[in-house]
Short mmCIF file of C-alpha atoms in Angstrom, two decimals:
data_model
loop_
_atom_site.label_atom_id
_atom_site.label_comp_id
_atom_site.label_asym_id
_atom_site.label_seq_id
_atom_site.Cartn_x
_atom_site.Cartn_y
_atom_site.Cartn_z
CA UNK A 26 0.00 0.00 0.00
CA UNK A 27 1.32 3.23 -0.46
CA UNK A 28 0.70 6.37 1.71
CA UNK A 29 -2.03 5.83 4.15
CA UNK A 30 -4.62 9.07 3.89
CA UNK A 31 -4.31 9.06 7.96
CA UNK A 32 -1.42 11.01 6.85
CA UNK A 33 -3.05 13.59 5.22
CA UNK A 34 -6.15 13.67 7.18
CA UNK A 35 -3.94 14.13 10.46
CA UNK A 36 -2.28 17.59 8.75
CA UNK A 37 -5.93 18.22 8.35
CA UNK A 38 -6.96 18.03 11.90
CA UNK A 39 -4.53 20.32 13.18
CA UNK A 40 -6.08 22.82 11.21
CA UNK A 41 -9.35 23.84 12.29
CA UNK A 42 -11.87 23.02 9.95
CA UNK A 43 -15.45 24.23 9.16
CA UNK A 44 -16.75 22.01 6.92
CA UNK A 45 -16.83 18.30 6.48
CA UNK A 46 -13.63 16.49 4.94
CA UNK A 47 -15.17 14.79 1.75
CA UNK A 48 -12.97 11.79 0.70
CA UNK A 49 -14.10 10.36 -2.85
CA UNK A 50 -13.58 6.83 -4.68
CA UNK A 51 -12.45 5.43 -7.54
CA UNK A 52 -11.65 2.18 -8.60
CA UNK A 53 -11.69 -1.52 -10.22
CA UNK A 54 -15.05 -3.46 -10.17
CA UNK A 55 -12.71 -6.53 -9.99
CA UNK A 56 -10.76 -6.44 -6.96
CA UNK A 57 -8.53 -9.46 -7.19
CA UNK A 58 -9.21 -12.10 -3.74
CA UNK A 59 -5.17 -11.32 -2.74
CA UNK A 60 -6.06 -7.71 -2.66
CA UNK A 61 -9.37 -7.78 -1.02
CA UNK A 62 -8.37 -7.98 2.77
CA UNK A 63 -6.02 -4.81 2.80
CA UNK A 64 -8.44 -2.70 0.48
CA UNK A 65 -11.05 -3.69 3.47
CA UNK A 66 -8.67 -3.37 6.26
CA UNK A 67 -7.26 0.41 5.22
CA UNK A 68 -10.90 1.68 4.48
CA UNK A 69 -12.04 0.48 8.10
CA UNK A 70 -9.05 2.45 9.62
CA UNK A 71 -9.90 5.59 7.08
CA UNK A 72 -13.61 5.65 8.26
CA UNK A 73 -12.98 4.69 11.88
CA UNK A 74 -11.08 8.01 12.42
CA UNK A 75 -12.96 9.90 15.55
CA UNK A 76 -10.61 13.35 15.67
CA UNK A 77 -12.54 14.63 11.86
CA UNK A 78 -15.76 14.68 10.47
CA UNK A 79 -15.89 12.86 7.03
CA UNK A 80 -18.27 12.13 3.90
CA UNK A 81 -17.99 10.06 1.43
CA UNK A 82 -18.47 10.26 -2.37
CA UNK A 83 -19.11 7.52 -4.53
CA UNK A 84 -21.07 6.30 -7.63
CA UNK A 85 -21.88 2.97 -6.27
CA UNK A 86 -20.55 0.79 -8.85
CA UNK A 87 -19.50 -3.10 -8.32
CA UNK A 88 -16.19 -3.44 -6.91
CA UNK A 89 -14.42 -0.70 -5.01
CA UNK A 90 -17.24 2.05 -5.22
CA UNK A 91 -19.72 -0.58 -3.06
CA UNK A 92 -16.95 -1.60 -0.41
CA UNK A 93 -16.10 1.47 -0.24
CA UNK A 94 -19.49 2.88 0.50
CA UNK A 95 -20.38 0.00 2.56
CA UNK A 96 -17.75 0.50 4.89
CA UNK A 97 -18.23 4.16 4.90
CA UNK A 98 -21.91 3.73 6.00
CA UNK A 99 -20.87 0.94 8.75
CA UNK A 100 -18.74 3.28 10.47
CA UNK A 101 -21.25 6.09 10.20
CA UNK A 102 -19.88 8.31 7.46
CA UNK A 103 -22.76 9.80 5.36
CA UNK A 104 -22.25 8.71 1.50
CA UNK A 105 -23.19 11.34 -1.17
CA UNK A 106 -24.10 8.88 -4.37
CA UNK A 107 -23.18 10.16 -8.20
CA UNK A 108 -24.87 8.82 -10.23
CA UNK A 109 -23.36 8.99 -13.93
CA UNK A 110 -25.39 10.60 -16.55
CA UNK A 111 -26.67 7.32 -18.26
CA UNK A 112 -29.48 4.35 -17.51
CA UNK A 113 -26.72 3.90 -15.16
CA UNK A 114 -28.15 1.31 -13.13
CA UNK A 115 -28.85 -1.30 -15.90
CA UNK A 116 -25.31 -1.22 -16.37
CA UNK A 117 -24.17 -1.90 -13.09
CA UNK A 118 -23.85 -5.36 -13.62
CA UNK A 119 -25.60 -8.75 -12.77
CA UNK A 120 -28.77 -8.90 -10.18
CA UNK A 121 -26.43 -9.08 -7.19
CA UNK A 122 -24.35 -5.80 -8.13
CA UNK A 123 -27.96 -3.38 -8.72
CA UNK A 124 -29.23 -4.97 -5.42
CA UNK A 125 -26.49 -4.05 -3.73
CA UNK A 126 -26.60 -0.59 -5.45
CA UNK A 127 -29.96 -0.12 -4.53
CA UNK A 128 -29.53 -0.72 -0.90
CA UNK A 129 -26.83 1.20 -0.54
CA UNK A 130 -28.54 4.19 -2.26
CA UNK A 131 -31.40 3.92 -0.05
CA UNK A 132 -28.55 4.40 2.36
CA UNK A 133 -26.90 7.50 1.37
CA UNK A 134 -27.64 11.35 2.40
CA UNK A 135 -27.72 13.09 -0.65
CA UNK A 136 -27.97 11.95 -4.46
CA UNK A 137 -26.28 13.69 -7.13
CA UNK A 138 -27.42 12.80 -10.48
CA UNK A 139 -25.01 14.11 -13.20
CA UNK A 140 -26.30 15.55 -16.41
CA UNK A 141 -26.77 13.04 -19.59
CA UNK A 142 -23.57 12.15 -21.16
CA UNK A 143 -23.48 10.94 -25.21
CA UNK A 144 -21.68 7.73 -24.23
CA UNK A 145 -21.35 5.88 -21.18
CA UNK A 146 -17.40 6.37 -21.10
CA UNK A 147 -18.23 9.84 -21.10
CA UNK A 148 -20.35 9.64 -18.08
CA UNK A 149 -18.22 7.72 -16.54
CA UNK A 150 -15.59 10.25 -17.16
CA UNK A 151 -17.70 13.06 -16.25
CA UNK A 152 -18.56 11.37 -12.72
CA UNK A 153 -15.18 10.64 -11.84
CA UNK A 154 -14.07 14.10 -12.44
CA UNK A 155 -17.60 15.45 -10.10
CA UNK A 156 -16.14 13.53 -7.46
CA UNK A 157 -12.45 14.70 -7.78
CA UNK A 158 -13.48 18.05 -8.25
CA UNK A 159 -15.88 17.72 -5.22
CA UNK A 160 -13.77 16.13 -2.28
CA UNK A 161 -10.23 17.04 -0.26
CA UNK A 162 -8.33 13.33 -0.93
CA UNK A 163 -9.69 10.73 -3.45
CA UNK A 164 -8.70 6.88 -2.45
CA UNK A 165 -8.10 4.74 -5.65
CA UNK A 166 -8.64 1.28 -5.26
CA UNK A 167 -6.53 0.90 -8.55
CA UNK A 168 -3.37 -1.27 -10.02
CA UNK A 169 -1.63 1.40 -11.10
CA UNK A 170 -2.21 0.58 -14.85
CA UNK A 171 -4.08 2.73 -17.66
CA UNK A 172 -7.77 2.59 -17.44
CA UNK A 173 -9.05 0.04 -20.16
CA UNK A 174 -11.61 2.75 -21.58
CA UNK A 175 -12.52 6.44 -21.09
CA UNK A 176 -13.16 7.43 -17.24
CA UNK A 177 -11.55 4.32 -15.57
CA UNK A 178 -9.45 4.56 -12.71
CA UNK A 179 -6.43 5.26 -14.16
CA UNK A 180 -8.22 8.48 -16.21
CA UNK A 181 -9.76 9.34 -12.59
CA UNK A 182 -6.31 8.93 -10.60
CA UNK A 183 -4.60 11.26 -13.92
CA UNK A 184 -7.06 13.75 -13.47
CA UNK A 185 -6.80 14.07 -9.78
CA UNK A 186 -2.97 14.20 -9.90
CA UNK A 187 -3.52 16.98 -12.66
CA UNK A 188 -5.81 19.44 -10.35
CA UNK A 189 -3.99 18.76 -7.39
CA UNK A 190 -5.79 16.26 -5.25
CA UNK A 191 -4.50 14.23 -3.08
CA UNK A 192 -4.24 10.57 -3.94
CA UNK A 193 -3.96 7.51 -1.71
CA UNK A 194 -3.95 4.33 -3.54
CA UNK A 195 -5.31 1.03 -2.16
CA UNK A 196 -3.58 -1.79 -3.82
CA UNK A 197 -0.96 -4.48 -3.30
CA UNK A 198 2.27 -4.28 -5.45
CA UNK A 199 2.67 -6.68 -8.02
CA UNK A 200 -0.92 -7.64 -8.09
CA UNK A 201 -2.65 -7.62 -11.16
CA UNK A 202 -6.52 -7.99 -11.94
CA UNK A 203 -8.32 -9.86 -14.24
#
């Protein structure tokens, strides 16, 4: 794993803060079984943190957006949902994947439901960048490899690194995905 974003949330406590510290997701919607257990393990510690107030910002998809948002919600962080500008949710994947998307959405505070995109890459582009642009420290659950279409993680992580965001990444060296 590379730098944890205790690190950059502690700099953030000593400062005093007036609004909420939004962390945002992005990431595979295969997370390799070797990988799983740290991913889960560094996003309990992120959202069990008691000295700042945190939200979360996700757009729910299979893989790292759900755990991500799950764990969020567990430990009592309230999940804003972006929802990509496209029949989003009948491309979310098998039955299992838009039940789970649909409970968690119940779940979350506030819904933001991005403008309609021409393509789906596009809205996937266009809700990775509303989430960069929208929190303090995105976590990338990501193998450090170009996305494999327009607004993967590897687009999301560029951008982020571009406009300055903070980026922790979530992912075991050497580990590749399917």
């Amino acid at each position: 794993m590379t730098a944890d974003i205790t690190e950059y949330l502690a700099g953030a406590a000593a400062v005093p803060r007036l609004a909420v510290t939004r962390v945002g997701v992005t990431g595979h919607r295969a997370i390799p079984a070797s990988v799983l257990p740290s991913v889960r393990s560094a996003l309990r510690r992120q959202f069990s943190r008691t000295d700042v107030e945190l939200e979360a910002l996700s757009c729910l998809a299979a893989g790292a957006d759900q755990l991500f948002a799950d764990i969020a919600l567990a430990h009592g962080v309230p999940v804003t949902a972006v929802i990509p500008g496209m029949d989003y949710e009948a491309h979310l994947g098998d039955e299992d994947v838009r039940t789970t998307y649909r409970r968690i959405l119940r779940s979350c505070t506030t819904r933001v439901d991005l403008p309609l995109q021409p393509t789906h890459e596009q809205a996937y582009l266009a809700a990775g960048r509303w989430i960069v642009d929208h929190c303090d420290h995105l976590i990338a659950v990501w193998d450090g490899r170009p996305a494999r279409g327009l607004g993967g993680t590897g687009d999301v992580v560029a951008y982020a690194r571009r406009t300055g965001v903070p980026v922790t990444v979530l992912w075991e060296p050497g580990t590749r995905r399917d």
